[in-house]
PDB file of C-alpha atoms in Angstrom:
ATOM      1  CA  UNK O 165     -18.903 205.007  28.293  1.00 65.00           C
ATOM      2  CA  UNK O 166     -17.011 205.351  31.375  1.00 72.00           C
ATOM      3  CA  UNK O 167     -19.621 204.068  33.216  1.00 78.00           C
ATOM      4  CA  UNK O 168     -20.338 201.039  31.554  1.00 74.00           C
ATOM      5  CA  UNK O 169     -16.755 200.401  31.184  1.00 78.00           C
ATOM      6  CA  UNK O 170     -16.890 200.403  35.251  1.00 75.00           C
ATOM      7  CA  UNK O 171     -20.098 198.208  35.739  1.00 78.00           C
ATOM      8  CA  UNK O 172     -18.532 195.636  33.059  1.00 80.00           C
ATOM      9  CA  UNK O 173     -15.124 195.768  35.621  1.00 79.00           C
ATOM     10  CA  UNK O 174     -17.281 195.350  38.434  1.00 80.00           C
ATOM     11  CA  UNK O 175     -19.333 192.404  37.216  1.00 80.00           C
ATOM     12  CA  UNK O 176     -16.234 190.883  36.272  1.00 82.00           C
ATOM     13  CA  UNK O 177     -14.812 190.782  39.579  1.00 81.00           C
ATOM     14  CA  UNK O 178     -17.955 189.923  40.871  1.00 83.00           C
ATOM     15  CA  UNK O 179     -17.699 186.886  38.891  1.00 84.00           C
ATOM     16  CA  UNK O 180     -13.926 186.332  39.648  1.00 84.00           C
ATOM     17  CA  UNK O 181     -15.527 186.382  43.134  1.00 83.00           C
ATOM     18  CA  UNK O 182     -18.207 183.942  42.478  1.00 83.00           C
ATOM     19  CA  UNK O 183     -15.483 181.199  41.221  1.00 86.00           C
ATOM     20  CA  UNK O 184     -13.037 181.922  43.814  1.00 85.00           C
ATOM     21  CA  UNK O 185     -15.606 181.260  46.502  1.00 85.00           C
ATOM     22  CA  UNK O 186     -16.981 178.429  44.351  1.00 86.00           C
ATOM     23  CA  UNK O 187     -13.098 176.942  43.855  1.00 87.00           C
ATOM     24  CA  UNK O 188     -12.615 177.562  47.849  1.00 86.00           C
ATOM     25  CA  UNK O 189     -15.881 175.200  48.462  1.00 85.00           C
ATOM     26  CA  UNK O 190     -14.189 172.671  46.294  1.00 86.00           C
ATOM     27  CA  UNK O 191     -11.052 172.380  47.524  1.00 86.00           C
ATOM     28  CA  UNK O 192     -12.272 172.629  50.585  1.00 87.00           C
ATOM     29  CA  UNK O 193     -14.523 168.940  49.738  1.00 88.00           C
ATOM     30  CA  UNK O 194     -11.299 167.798  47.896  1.00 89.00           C
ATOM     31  CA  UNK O 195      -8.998 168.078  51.023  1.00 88.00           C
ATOM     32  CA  UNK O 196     -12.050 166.600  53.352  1.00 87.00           C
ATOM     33  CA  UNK O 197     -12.264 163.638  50.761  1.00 87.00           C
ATOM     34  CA  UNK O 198      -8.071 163.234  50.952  1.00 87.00           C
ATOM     35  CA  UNK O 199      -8.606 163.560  54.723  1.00 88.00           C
ATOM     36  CA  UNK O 200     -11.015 160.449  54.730  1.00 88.00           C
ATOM     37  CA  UNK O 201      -8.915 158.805  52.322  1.00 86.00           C
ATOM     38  CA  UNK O 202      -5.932 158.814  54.177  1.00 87.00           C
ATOM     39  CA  UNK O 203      -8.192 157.503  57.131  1.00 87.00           C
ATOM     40  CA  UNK O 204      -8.757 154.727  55.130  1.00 85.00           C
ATOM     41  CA  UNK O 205      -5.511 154.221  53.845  1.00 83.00           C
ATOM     42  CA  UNK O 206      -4.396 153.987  58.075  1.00 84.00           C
ATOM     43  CA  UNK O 207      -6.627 152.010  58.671  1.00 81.00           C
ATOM     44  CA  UNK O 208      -5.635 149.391  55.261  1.00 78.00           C
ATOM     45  CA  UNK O 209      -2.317 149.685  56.129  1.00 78.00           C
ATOM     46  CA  UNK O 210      -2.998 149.181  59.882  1.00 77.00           C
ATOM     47  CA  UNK O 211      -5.100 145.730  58.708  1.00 69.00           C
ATOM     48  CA  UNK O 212      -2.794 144.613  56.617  1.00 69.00           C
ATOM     49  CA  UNK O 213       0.043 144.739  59.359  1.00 65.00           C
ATOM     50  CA  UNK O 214      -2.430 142.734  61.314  1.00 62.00           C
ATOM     51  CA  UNK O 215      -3.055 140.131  58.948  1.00 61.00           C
ATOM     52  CA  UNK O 216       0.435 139.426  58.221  1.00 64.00           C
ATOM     53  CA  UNK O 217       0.851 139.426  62.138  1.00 61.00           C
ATOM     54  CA  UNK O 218      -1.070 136.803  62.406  1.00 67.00           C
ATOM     55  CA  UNK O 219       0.455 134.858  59.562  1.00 76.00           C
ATOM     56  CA  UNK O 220       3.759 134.980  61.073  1.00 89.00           C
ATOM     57  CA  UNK O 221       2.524 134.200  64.438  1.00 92.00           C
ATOM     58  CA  UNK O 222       1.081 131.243  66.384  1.00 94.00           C
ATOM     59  CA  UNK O 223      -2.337 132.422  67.611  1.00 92.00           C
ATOM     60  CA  UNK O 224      -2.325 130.683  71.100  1.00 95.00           C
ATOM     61  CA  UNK O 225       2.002 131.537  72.298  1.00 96.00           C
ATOM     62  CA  UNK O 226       2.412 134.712  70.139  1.00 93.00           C
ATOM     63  CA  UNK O 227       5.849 132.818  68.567  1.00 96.00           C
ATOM     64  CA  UNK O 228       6.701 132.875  65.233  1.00 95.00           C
ATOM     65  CA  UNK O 229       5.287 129.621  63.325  1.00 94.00           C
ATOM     66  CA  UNK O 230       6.656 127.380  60.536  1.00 91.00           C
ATOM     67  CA  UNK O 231       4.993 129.480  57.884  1.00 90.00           C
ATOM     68  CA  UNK O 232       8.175 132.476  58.792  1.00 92.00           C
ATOM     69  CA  UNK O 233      10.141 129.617  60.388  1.00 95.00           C
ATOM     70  CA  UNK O 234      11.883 128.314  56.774  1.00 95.00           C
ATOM     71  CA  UNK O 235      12.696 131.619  55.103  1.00 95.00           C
ATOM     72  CA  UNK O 236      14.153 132.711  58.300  1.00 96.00           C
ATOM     73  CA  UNK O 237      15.844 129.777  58.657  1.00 97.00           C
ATOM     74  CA  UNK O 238      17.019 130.254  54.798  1.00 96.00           C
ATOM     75  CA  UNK O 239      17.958 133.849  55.238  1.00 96.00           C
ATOM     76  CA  UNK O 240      20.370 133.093  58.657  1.00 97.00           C
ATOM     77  CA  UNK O 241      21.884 130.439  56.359  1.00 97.00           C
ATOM     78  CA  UNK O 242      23.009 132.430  53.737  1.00 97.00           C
ATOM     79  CA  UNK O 243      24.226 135.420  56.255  1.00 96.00           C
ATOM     80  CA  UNK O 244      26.368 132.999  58.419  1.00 96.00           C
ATOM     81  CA  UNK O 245      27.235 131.176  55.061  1.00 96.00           C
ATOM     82  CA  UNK O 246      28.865 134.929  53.872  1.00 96.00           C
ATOM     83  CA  UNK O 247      30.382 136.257  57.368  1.00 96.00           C
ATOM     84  CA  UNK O 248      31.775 133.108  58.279  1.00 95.00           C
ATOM     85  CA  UNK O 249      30.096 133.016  61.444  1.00 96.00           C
ATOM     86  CA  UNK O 250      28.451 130.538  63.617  1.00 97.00           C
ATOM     87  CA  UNK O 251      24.347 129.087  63.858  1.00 97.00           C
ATOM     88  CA  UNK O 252      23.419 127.357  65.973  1.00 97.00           C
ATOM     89  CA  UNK O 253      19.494 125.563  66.939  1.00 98.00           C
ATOM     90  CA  UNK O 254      17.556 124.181  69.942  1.00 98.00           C
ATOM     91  CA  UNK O 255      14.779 122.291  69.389  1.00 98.00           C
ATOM     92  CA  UNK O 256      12.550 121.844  72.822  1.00 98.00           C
ATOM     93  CA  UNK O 257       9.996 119.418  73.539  1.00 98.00           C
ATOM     94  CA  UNK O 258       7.916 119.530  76.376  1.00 98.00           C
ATOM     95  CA  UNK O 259       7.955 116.094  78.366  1.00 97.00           C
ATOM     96  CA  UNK O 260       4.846 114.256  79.056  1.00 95.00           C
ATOM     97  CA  UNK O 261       2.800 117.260  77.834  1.00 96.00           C
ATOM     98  CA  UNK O 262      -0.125 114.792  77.391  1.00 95.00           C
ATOM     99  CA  UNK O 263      -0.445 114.255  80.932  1.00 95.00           C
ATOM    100  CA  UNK O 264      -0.747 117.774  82.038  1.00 96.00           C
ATOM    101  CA  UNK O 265      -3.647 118.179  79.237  1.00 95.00           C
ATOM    102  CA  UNK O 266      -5.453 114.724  80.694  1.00 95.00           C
ATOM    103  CA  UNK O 267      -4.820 116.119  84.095  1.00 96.00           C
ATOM    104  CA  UNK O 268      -5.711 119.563  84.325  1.00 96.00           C
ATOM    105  CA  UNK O 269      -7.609 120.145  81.420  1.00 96.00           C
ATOM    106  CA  UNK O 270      -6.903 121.583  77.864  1.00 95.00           C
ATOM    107  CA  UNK O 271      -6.775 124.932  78.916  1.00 96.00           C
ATOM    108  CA  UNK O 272      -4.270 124.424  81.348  1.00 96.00           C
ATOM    109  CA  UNK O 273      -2.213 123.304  78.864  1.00 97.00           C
ATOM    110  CA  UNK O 274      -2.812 126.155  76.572  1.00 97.00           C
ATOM    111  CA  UNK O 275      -1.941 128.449  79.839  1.00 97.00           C
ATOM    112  CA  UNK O 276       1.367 126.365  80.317  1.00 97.00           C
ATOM    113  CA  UNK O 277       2.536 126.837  76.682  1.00 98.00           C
ATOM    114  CA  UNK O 278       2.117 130.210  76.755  1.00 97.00           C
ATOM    115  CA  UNK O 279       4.287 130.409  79.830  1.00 97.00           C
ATOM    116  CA  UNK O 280       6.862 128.519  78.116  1.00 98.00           C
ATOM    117  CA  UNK O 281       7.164 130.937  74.982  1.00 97.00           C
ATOM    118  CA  UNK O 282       7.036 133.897  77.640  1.00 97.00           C
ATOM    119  CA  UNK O 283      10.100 132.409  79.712  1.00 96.00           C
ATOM    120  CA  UNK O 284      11.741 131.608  76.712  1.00 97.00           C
ATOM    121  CA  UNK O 285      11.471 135.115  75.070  1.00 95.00           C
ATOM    122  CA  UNK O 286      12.593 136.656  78.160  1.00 94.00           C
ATOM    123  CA  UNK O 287      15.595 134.570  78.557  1.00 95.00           C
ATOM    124  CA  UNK O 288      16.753 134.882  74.719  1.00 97.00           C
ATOM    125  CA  UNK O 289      18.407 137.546  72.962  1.00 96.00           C
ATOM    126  CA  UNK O 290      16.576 140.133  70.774  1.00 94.00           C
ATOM    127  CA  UNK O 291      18.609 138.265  68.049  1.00 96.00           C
ATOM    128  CA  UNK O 292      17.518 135.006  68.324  1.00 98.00           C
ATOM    129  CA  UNK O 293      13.867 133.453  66.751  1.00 97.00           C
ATOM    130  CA  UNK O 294      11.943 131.319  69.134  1.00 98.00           C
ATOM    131  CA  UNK O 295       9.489 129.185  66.426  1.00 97.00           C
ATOM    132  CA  UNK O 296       6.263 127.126  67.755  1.00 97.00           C
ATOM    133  CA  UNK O 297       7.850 123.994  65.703  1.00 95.00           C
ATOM    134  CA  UNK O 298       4.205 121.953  66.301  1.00 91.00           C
ATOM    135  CA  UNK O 299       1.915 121.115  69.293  1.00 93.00           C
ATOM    136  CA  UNK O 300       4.367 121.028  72.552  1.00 97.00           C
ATOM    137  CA  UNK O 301       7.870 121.492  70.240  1.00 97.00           C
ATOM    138  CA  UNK O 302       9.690 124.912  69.917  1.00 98.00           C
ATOM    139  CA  UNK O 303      12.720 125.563  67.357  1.00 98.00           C
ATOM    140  CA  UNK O 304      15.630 128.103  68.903  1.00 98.00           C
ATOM    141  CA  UNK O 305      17.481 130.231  66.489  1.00 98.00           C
ATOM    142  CA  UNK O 306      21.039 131.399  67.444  1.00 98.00           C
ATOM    143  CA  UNK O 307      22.712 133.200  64.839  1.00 97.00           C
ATOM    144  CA  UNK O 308      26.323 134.182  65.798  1.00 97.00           C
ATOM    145  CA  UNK O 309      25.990 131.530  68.420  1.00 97.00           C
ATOM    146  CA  UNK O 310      28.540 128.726  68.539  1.00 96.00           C
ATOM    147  CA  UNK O 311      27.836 124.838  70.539  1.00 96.00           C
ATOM    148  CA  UNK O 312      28.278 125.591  73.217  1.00 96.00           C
ATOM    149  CA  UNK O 313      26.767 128.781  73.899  1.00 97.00           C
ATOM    150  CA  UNK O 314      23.799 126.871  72.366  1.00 97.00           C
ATOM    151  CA  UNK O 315      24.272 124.061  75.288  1.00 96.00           C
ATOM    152  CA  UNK O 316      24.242 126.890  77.643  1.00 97.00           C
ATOM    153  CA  UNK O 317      21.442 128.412  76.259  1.00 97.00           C
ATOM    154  CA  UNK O 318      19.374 125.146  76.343  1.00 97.00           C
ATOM    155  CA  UNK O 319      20.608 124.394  79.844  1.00 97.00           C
ATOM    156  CA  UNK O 320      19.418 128.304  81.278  1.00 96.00           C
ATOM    157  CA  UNK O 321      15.914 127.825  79.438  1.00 97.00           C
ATOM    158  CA  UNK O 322      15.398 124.099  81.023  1.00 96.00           C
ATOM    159  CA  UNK O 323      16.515 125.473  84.517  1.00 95.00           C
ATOM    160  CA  UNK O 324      14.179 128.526  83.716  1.00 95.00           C
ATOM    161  CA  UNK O 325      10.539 126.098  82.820  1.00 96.00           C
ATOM    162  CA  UNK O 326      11.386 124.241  85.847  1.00 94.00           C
ATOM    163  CA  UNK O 327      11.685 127.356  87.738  1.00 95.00           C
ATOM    164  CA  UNK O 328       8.560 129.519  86.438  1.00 95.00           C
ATOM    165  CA  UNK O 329       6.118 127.085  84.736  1.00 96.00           C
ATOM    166  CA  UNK O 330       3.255 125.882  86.904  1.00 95.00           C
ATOM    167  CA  UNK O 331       2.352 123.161  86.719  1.00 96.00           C
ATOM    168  CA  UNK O 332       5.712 121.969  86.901  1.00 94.00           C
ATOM    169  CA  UNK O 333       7.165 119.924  83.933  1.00 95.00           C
ATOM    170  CA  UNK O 334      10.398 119.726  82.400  1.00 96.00           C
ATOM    171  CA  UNK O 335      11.483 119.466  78.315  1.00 97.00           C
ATOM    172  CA  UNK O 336      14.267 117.233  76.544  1.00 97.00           C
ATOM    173  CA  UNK O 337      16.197 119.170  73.807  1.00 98.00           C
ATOM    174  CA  UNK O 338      18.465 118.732  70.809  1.00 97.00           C
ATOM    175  CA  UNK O 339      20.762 121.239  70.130  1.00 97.00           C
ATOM    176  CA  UNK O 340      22.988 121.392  66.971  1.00 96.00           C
ATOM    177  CA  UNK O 341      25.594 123.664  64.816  1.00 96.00           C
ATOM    178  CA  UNK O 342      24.493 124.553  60.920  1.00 96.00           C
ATOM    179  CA  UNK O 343      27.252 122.342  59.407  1.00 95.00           C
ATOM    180  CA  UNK O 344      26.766 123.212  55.833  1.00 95.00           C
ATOM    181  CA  UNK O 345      23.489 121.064  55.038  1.00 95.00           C
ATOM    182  CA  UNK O 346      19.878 122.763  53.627  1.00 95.00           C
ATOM    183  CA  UNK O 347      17.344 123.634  55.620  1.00 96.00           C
ATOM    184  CA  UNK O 348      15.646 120.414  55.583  1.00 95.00           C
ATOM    185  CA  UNK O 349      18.353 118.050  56.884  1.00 96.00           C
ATOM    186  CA  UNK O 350      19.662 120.595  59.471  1.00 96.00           C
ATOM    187  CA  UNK O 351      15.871 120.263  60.995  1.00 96.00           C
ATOM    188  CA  UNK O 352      16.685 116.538  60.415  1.00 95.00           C
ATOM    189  CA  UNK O 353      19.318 116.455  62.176  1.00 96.00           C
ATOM    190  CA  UNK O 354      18.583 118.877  65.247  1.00 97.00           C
ATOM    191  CA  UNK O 355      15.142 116.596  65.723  1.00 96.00           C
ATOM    192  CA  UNK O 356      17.248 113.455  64.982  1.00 96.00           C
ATOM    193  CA  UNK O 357      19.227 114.953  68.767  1.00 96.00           C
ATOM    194  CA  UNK O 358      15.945 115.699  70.016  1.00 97.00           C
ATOM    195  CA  UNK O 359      14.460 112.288  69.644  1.00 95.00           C
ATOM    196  CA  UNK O 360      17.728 110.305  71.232  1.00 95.00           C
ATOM    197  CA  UNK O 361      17.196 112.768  74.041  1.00 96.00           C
ATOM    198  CA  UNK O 362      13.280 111.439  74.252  1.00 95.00           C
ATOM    199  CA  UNK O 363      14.677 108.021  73.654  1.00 94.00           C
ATOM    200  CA  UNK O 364      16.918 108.211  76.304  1.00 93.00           C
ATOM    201  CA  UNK O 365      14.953 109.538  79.505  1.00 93.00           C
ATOM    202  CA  UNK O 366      14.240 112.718  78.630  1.00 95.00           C
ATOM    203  CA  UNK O 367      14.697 115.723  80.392  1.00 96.00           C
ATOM    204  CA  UNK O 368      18.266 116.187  78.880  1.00 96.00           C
ATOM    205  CA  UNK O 369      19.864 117.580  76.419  1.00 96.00           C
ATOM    206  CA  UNK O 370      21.689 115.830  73.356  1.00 95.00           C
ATOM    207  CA  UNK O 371      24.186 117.440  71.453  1.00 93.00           C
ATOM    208  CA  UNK O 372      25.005 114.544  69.179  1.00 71.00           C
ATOM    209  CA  UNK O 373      22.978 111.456  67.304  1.00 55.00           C
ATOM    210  CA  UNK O 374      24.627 108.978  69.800  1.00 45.00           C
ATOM    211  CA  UNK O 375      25.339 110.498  73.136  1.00 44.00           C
ATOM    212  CA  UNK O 376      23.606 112.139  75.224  1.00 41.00           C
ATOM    213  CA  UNK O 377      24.558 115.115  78.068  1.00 47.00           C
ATOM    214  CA  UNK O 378      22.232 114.755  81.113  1.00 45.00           C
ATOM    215  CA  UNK O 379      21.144 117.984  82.593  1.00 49.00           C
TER     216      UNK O 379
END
């Protein structure tokens, strides 16, 4: 009786054996599986942070686009609206563009606005938001940035293109404080500075709708 007793013990721990080895093998798959899964969910996560990389982003200067342009815009609003603080926006046209493109070719161009958002990055604050507004046009965002400073700004970036872009070429800008209106009509009004700056010679900068400052 003993005996069997014993040889019922040991086949029982022979099978306690048997499952242990046989749960071992599966968590062993399970934590290979959550290994690959977690692979996967890298490289989702990494694609994902791509994709909206590229829907922020102009493809050809690496600057933000319209797309993140208004809710930025929206968001800088509301912040200066509750701190009381200033805003202030550049918008940058590059003069004659057109003729560079006819002279040297279209990827020239391309080459020379991508040294214009690189000079432009470099010379701005980690703050500020430089936008490709559309074709040869950029948008500046200043938050905490009063006139100006915003003048200033636009006067150190102009001095900067002339300086570093090859070919040479120069830009006319409007520059403008966020004076209480929506998004819409301050855009209206900055481009409103920008186009009496065109209108008037270009390669200056105009800080109101009916005069302009010469730089």
């Amino acid at each position: 009786e003993s005996s069997l007793r014993f040889r019922q013990k040991m086949h029982e721990i022979e099978l306690l054996g048997i499952k242990n080895r046989e749960l071992e093998g599966a968590r062993f798959i399970i934590e290979k599986q959550y290994a690959e899964l977690d692979k996967i969910r890298k490289k989702l996560e990494k694609a994902n942070s791509t994709l909206k990389l590229r829907a922020e982003r102009d493809p050809l200067t690496g600057c933000l686009n319209q797309q993140r342009m208004y809710p930025l815009l929206r968001r800088e609003i509301e912040r200066t609206r509750r701190y009381k603080t200033p805003l202030s926006l550049i918008m940058i046209d590059l003069d004659d563009f057109k003729k560079v493109n006819d002279t040297y070719g279209h990827q020239i161009g391309d080459n020379v606005l991508k040294q214009v958002a690189i000079n432009f990055r470099k010379s701005l604050r980690k703050v500020d938001y430089v936008f490709r507004y559309g074709g040869e046009e950029f948008l500046i965002l200043l938050p905490s940035t009063h006139l100006e400073e915003a003048v200033n700004t636009a006067r150190r970036l102009k001095e900067r293109v002339v300086a570093e872009v090859t070919p040479p070429l120069t830009f006319s800008a409007g520059v403008g404080l966020w004076e209480g209106e929506d998004v819409h009509n301050l855009i209206r009004k900055i481009d409103s500075r920008l186009y009496f700056a065109k209108a008037n010679g270009k390669n200056r900068i105009e800080i109101s709708d009916t005069k302009c400052d010469s730089t």
